[in-house]
Short mmCIF file of N, CA and C and ligand atoms in Angstrom, two decimals:
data_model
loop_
_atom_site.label_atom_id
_atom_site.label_comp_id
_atom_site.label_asym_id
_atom_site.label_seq_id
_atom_site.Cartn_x
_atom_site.Cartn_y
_atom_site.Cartn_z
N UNK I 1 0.85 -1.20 0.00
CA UNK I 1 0.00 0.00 0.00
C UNK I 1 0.88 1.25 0.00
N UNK I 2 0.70 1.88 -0.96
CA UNK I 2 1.47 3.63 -0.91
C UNK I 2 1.18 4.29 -0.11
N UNK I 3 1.90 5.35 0.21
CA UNK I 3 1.32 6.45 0.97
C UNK I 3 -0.28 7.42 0.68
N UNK I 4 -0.53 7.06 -0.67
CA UNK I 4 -1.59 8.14 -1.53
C UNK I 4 -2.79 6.92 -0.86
N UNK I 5 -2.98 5.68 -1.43
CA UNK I 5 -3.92 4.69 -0.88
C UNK I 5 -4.00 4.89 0.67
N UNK I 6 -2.84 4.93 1.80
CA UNK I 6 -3.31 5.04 3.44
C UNK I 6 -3.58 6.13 3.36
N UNK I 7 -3.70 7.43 2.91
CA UNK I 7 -4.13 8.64 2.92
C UNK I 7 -5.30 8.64 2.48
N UNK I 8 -5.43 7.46 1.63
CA UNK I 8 -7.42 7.46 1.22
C UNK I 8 -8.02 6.88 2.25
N UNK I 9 -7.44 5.58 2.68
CA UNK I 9 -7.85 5.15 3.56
C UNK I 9 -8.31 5.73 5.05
N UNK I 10 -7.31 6.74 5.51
CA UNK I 10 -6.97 7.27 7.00
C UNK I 10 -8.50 8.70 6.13
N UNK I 11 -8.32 9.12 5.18
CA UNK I 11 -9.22 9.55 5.46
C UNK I 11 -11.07 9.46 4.85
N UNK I 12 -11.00 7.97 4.23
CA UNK I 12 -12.36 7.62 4.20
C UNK I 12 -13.23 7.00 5.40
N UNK I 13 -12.94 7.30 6.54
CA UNK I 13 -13.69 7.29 7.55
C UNK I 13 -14.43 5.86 6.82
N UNK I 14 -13.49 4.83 6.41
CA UNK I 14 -14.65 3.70 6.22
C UNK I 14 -14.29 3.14 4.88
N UNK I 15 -14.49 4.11 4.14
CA UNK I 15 -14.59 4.17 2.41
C UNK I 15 -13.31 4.31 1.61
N UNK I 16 -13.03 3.27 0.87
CA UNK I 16 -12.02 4.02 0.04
C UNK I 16 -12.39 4.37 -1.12
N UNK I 17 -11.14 4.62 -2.01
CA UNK I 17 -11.23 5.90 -3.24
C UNK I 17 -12.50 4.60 -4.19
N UNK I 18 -12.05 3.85 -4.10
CA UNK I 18 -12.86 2.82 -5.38
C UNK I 18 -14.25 2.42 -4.87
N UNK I 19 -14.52 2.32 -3.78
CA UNK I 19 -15.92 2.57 -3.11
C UNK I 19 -16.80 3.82 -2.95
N UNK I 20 -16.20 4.62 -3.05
CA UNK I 20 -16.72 6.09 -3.09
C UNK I 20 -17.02 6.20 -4.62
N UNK I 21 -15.83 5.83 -5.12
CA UNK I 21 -16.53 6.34 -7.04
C UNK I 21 -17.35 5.76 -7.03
N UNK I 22 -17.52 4.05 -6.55
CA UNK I 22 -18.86 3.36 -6.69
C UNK I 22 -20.43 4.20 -6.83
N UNK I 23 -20.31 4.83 -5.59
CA UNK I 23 -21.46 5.47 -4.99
C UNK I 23 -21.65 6.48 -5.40
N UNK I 24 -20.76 7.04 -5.89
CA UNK I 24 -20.90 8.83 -6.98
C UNK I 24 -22.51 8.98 -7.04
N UNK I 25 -22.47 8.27 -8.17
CA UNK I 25 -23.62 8.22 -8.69
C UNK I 25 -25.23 8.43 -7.97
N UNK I 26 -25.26 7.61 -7.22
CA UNK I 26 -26.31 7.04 -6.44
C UNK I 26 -26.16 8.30 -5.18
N UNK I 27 -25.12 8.69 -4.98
CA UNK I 27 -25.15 10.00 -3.97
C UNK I 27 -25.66 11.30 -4.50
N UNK I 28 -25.49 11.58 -5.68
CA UNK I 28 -25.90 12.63 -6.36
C UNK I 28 -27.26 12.50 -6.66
N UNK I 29 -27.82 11.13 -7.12
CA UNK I 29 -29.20 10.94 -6.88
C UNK I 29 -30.26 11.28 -5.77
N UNK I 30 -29.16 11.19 -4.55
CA UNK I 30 -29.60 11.20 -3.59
C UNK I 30 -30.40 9.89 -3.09
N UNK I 31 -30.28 9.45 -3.93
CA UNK I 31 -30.44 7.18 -3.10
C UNK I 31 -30.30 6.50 -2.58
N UNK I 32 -28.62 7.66 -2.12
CA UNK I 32 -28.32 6.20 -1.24
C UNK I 32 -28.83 6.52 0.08
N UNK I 33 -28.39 5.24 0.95
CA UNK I 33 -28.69 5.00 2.08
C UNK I 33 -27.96 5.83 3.19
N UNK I 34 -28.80 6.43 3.87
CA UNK I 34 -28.18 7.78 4.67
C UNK I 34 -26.53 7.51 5.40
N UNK I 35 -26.54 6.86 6.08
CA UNK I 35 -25.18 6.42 6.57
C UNK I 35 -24.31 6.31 5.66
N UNK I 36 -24.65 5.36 4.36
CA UNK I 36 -23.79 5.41 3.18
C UNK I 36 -23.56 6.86 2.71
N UNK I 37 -24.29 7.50 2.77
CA UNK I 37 -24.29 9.06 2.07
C UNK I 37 -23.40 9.87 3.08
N UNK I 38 -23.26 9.71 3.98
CA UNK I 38 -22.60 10.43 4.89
C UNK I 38 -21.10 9.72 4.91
N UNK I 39 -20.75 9.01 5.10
CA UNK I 39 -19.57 8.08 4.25
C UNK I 39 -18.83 9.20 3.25
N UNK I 40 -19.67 8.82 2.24
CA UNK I 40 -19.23 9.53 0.79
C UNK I 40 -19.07 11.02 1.67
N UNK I 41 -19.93 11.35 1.45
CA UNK I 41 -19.77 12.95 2.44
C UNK I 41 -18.33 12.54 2.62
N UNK I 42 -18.46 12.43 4.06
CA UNK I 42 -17.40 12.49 4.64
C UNK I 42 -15.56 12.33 4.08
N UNK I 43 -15.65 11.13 2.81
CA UNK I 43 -15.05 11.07 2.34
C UNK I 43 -14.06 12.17 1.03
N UNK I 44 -15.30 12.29 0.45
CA UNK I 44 -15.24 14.00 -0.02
C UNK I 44 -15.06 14.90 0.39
N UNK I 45 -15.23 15.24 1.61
CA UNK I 45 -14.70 16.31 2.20
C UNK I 45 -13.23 16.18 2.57
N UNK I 46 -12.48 15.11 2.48
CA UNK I 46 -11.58 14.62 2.57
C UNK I 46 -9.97 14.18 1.52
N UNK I 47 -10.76 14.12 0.78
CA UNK I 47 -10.38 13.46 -0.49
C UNK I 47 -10.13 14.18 -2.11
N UNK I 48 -9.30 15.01 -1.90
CA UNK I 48 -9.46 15.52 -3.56
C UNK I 48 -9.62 14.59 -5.03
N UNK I 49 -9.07 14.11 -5.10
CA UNK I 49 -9.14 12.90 -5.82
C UNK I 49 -10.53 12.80 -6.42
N UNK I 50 -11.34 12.47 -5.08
CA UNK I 50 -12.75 12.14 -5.57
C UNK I 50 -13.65 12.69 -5.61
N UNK I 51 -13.43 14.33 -5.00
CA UNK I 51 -14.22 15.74 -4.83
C UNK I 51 -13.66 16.05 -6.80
N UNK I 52 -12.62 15.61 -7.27
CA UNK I 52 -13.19 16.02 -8.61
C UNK I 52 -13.87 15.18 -9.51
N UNK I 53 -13.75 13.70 -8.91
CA UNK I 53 -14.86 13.22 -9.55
C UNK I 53 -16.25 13.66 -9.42
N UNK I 54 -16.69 13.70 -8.34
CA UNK I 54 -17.67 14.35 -7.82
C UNK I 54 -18.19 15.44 -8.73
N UNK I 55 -17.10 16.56 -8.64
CA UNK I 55 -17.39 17.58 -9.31
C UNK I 55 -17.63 17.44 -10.81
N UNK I 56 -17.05 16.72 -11.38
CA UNK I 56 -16.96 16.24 -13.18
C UNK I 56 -18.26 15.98 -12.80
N UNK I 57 -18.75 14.68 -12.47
CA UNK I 57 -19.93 13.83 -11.98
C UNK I 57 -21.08 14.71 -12.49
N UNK I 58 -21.33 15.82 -11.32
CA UNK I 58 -21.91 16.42 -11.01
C UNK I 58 -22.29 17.82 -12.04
N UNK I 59 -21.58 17.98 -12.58
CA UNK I 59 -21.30 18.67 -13.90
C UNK I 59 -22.11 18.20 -14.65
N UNK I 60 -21.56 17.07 -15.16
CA UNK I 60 -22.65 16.28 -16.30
C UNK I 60 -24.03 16.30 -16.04
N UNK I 61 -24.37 15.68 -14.79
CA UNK I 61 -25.75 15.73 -14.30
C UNK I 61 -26.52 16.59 -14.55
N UNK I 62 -25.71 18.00 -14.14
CA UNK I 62 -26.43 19.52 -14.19
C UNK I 62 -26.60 19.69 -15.51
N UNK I 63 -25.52 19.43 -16.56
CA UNK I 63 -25.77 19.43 -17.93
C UNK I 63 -27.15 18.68 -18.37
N UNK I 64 -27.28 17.71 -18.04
CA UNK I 64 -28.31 16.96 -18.79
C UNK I 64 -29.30 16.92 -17.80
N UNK I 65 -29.74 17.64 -16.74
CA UNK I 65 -30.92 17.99 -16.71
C UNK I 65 -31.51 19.46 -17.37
N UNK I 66 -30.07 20.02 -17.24
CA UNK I 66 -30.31 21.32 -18.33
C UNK I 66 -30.89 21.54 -19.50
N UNK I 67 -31.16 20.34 -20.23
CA UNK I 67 -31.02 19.94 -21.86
C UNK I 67 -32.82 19.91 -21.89
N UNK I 68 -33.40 20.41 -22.99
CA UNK I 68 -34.26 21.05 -22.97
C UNK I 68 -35.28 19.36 -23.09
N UNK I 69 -36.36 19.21 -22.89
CA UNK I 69 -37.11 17.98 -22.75
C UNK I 69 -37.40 18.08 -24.48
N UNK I 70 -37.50 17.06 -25.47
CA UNK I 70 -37.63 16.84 -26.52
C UNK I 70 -39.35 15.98 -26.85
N UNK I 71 -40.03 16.51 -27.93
CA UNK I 71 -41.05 16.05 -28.14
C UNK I 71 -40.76 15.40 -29.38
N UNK I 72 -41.05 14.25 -29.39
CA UNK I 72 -40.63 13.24 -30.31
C UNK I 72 -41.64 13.63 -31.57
N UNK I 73 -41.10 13.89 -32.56
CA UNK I 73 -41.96 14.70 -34.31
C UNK I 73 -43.01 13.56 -34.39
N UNK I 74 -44.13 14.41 -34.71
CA UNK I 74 -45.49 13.87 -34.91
C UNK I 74 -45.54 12.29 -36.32
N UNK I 75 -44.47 12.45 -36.54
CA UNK I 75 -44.43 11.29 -38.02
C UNK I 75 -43.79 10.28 -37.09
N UNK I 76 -43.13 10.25 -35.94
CA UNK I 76 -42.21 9.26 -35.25
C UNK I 76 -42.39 7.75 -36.21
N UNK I 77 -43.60 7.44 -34.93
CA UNK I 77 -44.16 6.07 -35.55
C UNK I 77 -44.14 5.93 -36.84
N UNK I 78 -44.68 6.32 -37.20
CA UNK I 78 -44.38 6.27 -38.86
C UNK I 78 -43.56 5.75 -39.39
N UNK I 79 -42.36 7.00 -38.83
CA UNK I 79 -41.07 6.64 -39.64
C UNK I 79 -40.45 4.99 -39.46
N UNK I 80 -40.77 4.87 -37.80
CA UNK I 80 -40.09 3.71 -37.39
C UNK I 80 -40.73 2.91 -37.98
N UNK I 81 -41.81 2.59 -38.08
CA UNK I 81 -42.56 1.49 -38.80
C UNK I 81 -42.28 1.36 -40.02
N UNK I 82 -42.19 2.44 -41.20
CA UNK I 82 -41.44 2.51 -42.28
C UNK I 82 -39.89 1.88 -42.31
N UNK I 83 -39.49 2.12 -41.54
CA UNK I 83 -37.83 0.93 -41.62
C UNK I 83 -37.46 0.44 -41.48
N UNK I 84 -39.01 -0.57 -41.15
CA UNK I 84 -38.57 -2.18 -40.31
C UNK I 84 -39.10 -2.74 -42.02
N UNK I 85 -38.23 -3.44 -42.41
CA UNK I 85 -38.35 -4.72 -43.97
C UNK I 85 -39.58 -5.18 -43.33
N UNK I 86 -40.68 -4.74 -43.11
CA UNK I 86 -41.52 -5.65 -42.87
C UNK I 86 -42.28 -6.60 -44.43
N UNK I 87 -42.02 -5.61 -45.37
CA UNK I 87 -42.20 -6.49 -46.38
C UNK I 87 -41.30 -7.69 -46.86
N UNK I 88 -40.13 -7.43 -46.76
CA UNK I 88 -39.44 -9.05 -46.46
C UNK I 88 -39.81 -10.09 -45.16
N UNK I 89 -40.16 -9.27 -44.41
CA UNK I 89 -40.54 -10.51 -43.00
C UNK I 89 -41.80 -11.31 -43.94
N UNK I 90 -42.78 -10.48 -44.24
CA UNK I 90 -44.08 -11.15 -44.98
C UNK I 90 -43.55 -12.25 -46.12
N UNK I 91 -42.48 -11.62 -46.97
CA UNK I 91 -41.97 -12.70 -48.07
C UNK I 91 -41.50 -13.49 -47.48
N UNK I 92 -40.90 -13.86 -45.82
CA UNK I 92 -40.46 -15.07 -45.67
C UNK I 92 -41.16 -15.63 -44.92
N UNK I 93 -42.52 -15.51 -45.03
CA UNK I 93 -43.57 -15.69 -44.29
C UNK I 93 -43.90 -17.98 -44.53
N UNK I 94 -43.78 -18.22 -45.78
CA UNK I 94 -43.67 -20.03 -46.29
C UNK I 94 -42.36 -20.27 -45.75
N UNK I 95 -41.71 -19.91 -45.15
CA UNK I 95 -40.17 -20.25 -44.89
C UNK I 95 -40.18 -20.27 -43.77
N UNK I 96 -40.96 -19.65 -42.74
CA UNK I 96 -41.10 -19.78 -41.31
C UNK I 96 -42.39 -20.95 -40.96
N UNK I 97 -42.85 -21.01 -42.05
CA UNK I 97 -43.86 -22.02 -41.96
C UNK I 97 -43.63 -23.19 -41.81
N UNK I 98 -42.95 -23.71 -43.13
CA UNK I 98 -42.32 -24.91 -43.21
C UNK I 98 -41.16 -25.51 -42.04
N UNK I 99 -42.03 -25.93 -41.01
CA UNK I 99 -41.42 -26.43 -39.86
C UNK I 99 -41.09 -27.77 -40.27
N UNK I 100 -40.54 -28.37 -39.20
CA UNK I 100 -40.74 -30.23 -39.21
C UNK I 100 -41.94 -30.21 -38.30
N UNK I 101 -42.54 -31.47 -38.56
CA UNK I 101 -43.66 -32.11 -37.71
C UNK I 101 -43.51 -32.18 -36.40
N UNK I 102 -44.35 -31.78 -35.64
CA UNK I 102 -44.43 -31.53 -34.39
C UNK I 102 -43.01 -32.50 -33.32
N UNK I 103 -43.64 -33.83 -33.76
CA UNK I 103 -42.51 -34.73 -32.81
C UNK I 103 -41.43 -34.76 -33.45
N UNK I 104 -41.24 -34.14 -34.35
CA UNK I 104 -39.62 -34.20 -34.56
C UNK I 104 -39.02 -32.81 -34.36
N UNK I 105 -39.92 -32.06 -33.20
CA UNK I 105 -39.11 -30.68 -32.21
C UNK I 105 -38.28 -31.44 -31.30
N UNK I 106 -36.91 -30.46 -30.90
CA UNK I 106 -36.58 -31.43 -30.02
C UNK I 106 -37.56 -31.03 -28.36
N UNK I 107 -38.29 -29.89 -28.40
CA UNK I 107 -39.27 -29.84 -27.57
C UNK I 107 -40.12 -30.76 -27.26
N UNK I 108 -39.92 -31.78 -28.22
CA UNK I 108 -41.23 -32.99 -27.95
C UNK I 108 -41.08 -33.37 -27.55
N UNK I 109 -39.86 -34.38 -27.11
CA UNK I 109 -39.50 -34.89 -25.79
C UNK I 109 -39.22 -33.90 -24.85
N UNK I 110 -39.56 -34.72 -23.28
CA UNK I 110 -39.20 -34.17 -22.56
C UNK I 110 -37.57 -33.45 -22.01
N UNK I 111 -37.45 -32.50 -21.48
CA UNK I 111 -36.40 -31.87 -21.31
C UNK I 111 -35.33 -32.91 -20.60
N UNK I 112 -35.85 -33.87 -19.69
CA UNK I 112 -35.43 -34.35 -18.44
C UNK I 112 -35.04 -35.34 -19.38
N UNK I 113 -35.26 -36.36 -20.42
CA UNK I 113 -35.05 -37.21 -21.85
C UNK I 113 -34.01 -36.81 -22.40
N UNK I 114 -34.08 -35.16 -22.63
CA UNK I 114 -32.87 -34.83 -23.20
C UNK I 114 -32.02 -34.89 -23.04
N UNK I 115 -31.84 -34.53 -21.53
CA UNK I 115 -30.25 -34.41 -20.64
C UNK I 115 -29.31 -35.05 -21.24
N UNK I 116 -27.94 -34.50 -21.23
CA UNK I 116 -27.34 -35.27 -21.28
C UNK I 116 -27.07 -36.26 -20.61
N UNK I 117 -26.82 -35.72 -19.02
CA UNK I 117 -26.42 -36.85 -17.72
C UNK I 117 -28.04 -37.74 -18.16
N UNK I 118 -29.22 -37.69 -18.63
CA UNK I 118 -29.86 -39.02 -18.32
C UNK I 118 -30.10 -40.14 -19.72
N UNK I 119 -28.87 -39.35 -20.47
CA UNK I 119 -28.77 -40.30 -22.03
C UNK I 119 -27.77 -40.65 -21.56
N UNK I 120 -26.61 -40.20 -20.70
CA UNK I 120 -25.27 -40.86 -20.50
C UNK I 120 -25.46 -42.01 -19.44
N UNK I 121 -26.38 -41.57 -18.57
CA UNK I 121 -26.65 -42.35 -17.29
C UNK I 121 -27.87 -43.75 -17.91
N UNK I 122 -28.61 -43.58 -19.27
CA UNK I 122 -28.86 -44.43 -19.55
C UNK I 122 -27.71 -45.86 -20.44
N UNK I 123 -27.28 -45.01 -21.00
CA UNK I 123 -26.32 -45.83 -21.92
C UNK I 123 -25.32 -46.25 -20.67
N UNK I 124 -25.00 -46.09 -19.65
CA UNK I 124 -24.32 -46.50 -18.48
C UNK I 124 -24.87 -47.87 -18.43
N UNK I 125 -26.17 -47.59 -17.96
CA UNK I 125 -27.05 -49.04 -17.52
C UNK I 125 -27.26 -50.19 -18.71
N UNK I 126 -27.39 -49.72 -19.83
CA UNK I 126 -27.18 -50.48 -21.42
C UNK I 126 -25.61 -51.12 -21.61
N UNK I 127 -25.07 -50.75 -21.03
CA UNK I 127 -23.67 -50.83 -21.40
C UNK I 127 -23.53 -52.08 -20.50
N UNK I 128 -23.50 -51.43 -18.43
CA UNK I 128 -23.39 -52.55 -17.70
C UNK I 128 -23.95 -53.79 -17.89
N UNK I 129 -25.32 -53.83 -18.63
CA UNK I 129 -26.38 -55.29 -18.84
C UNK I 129 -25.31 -55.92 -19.99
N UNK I 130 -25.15 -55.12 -20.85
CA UNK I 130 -24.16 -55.86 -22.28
C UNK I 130 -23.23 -56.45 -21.82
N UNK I 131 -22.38 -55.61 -20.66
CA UNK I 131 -21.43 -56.28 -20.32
C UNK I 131 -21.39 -57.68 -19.47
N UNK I 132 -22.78 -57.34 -18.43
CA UNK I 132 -23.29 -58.36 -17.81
C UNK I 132 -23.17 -60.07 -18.76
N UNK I 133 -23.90 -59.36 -19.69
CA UNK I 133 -24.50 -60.59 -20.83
C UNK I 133 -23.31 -61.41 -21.23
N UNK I 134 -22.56 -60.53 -21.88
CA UNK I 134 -20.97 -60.68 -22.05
C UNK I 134 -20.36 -61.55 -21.27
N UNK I 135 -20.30 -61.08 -20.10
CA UNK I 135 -20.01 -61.65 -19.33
C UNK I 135 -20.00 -63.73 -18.35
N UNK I 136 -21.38 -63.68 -19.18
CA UNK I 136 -22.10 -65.04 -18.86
C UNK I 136 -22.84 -64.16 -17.29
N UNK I 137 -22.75 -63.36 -16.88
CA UNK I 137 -23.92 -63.35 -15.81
C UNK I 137 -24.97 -62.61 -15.80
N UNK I 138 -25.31 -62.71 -17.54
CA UNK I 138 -26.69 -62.09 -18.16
C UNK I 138 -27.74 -62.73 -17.43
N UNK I 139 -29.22 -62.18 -16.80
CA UNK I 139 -30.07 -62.51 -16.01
C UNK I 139 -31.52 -61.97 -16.98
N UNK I 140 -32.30 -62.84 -17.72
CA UNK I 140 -33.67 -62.44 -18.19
C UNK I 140 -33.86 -61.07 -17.59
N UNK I 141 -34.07 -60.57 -16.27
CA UNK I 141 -34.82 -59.49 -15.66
C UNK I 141 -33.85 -58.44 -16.39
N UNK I 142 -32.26 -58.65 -16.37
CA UNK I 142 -31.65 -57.61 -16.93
C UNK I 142 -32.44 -56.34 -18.12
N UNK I 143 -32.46 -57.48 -18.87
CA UNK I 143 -32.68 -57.09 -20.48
C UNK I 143 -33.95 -55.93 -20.19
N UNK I 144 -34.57 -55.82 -19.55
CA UNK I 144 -35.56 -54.63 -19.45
C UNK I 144 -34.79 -53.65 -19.31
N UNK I 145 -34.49 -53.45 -18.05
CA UNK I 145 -33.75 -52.04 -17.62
C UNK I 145 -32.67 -51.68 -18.34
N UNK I 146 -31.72 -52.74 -19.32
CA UNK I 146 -30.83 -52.50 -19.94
C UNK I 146 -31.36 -51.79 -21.56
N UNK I 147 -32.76 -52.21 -21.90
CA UNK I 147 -33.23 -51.58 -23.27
C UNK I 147 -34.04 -50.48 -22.53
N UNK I 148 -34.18 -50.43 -21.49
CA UNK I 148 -34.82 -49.05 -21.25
C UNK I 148 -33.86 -47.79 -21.13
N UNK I 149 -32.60 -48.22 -20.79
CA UNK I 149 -31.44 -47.20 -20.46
C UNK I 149 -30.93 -46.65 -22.09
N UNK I 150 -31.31 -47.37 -23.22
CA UNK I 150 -31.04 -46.83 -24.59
C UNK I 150 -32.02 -46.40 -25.16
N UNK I 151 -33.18 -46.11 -24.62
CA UNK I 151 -34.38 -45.71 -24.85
C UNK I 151 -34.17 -43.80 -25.29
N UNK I 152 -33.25 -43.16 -24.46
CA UNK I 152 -33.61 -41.52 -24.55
C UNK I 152 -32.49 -41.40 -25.13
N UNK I 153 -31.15 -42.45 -25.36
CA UNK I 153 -30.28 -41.72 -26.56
C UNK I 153 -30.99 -42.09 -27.90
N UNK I 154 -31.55 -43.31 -28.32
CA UNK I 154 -32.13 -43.80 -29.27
C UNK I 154 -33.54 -42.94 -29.86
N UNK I 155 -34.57 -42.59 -28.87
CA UNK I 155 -35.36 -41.82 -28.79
C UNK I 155 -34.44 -40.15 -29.59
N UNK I 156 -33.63 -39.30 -28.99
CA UNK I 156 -32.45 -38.43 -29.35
C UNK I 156 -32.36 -38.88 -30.81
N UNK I 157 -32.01 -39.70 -31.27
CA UNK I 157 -31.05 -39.63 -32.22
C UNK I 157 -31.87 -40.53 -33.64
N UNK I 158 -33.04 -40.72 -33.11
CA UNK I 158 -33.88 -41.27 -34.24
C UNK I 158 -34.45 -39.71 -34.44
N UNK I 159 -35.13 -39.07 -33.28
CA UNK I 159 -35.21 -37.47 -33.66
C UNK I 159 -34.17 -36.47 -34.55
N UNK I 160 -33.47 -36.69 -34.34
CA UNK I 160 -32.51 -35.96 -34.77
C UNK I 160 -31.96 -36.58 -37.02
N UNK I 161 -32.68 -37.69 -36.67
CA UNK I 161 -31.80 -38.60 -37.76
C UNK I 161 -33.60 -37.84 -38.89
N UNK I 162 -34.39 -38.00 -38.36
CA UNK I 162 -36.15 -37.91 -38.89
C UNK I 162 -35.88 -35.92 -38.72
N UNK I 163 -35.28 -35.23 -38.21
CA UNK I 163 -35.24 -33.57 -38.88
C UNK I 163 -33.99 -33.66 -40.04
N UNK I 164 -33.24 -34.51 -40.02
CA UNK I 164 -32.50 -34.48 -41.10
C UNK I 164 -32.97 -34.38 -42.64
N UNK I 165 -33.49 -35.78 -42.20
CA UNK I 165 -34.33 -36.10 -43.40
C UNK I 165 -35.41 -35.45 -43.76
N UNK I 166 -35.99 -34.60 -42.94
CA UNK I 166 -37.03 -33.46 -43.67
C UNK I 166 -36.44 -32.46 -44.12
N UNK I 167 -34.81 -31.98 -44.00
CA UNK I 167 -34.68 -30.87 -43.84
C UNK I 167 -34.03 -31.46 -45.30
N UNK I 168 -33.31 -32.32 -45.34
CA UNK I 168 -32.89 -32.94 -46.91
C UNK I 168 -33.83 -32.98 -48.11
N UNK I 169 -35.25 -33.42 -47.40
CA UNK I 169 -36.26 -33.49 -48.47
C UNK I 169 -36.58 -32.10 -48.95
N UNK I 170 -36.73 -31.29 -48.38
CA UNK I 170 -37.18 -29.96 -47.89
C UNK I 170 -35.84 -29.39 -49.25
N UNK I 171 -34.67 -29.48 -48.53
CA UNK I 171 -33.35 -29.07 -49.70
C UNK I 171 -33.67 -29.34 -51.05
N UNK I 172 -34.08 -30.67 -51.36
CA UNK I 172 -34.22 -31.28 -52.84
C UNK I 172 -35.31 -30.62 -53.56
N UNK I 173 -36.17 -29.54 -52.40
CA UNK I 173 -37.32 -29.36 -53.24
C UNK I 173 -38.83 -29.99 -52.62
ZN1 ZN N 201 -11.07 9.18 -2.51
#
């Protein structure tokens, strides 16, 4: 710490230089919170440094409440509405149309389907039964829970394989 920083310190009664600019703002508003405001006070009265921020600050403020209130020209709307392409939004009006079929959003399945951790955590359980099987200590009951655990990557990726193919058909015409 320099001598200029313990001199902010010794005299922000609390506050230093980078906490006080914080609050500039909000002090000149008059927002802040009284104790906080008295802080800054205090600090400012203290502090050249930040009595010219203050003062710059405070400058501006006075400037731009100075600045005369503006009535926005009677064509406003108008104009703005005039310079939005809304006639191209309308021409791509068959192009926003042409979706894929509902179940092949990936919104159609559920979010919790999607996960990754519960396609990874399924193919976990698909994997252990295979290996089980593999193994020779494949068990009938397995084979359920093991085709159910490939169920939401398979589910995934038959979705994904069925927007392809519309979006290919869709390409060709
Ligand atoms: Zn300061």
């Amino acid at each position: 710490m320099d001598g200029r920083d313990q001199r902010d310190h010794r005299a922000g009664h609390g506050l230093d230089c980078p906490d006080c600019r914080l609050e500039l703002q909000e002090y000149l508003d008059g927002t802040l919170e009284k104790k906080r405001s008295l802080a800054v006070f205090m600090h400012l009265r203290d502090c050249a440094a930040c009595r010219a921020d203050h003062d710059a600050l405070q400058a501006v403020f006075s400037g731009l409440d100075a600045l005369p209130a503006l009535e926005a020209p009677a064509d406003f709307d108008a104009k703005v509405l005039a310079s939005v392409p809304y006639g191209a939004y309308q021409a791509m009006a068959s192009l926003r149309r042409e979706r894929v079929p509902v179940f092949l959003e990936e919104q159609f399945l559920p979010a919790w389907l999607r996960a990754r951790a519960t396609r990874v955590a399924g193919l976990a359980v698909a994997a252990a039964v295979a290996f089980a099987f593999a193994a020779g200590a494949g068990a009938g009951w397995l084979l359920a829970p093991g085709l159910a655990g490939l169920g939401p990557e398979l589910l995934c990726r038959l979705q994904g394989a069925g927007r392809r193919l519309v979006g290919l058909r869709r390409a060709e015409g």
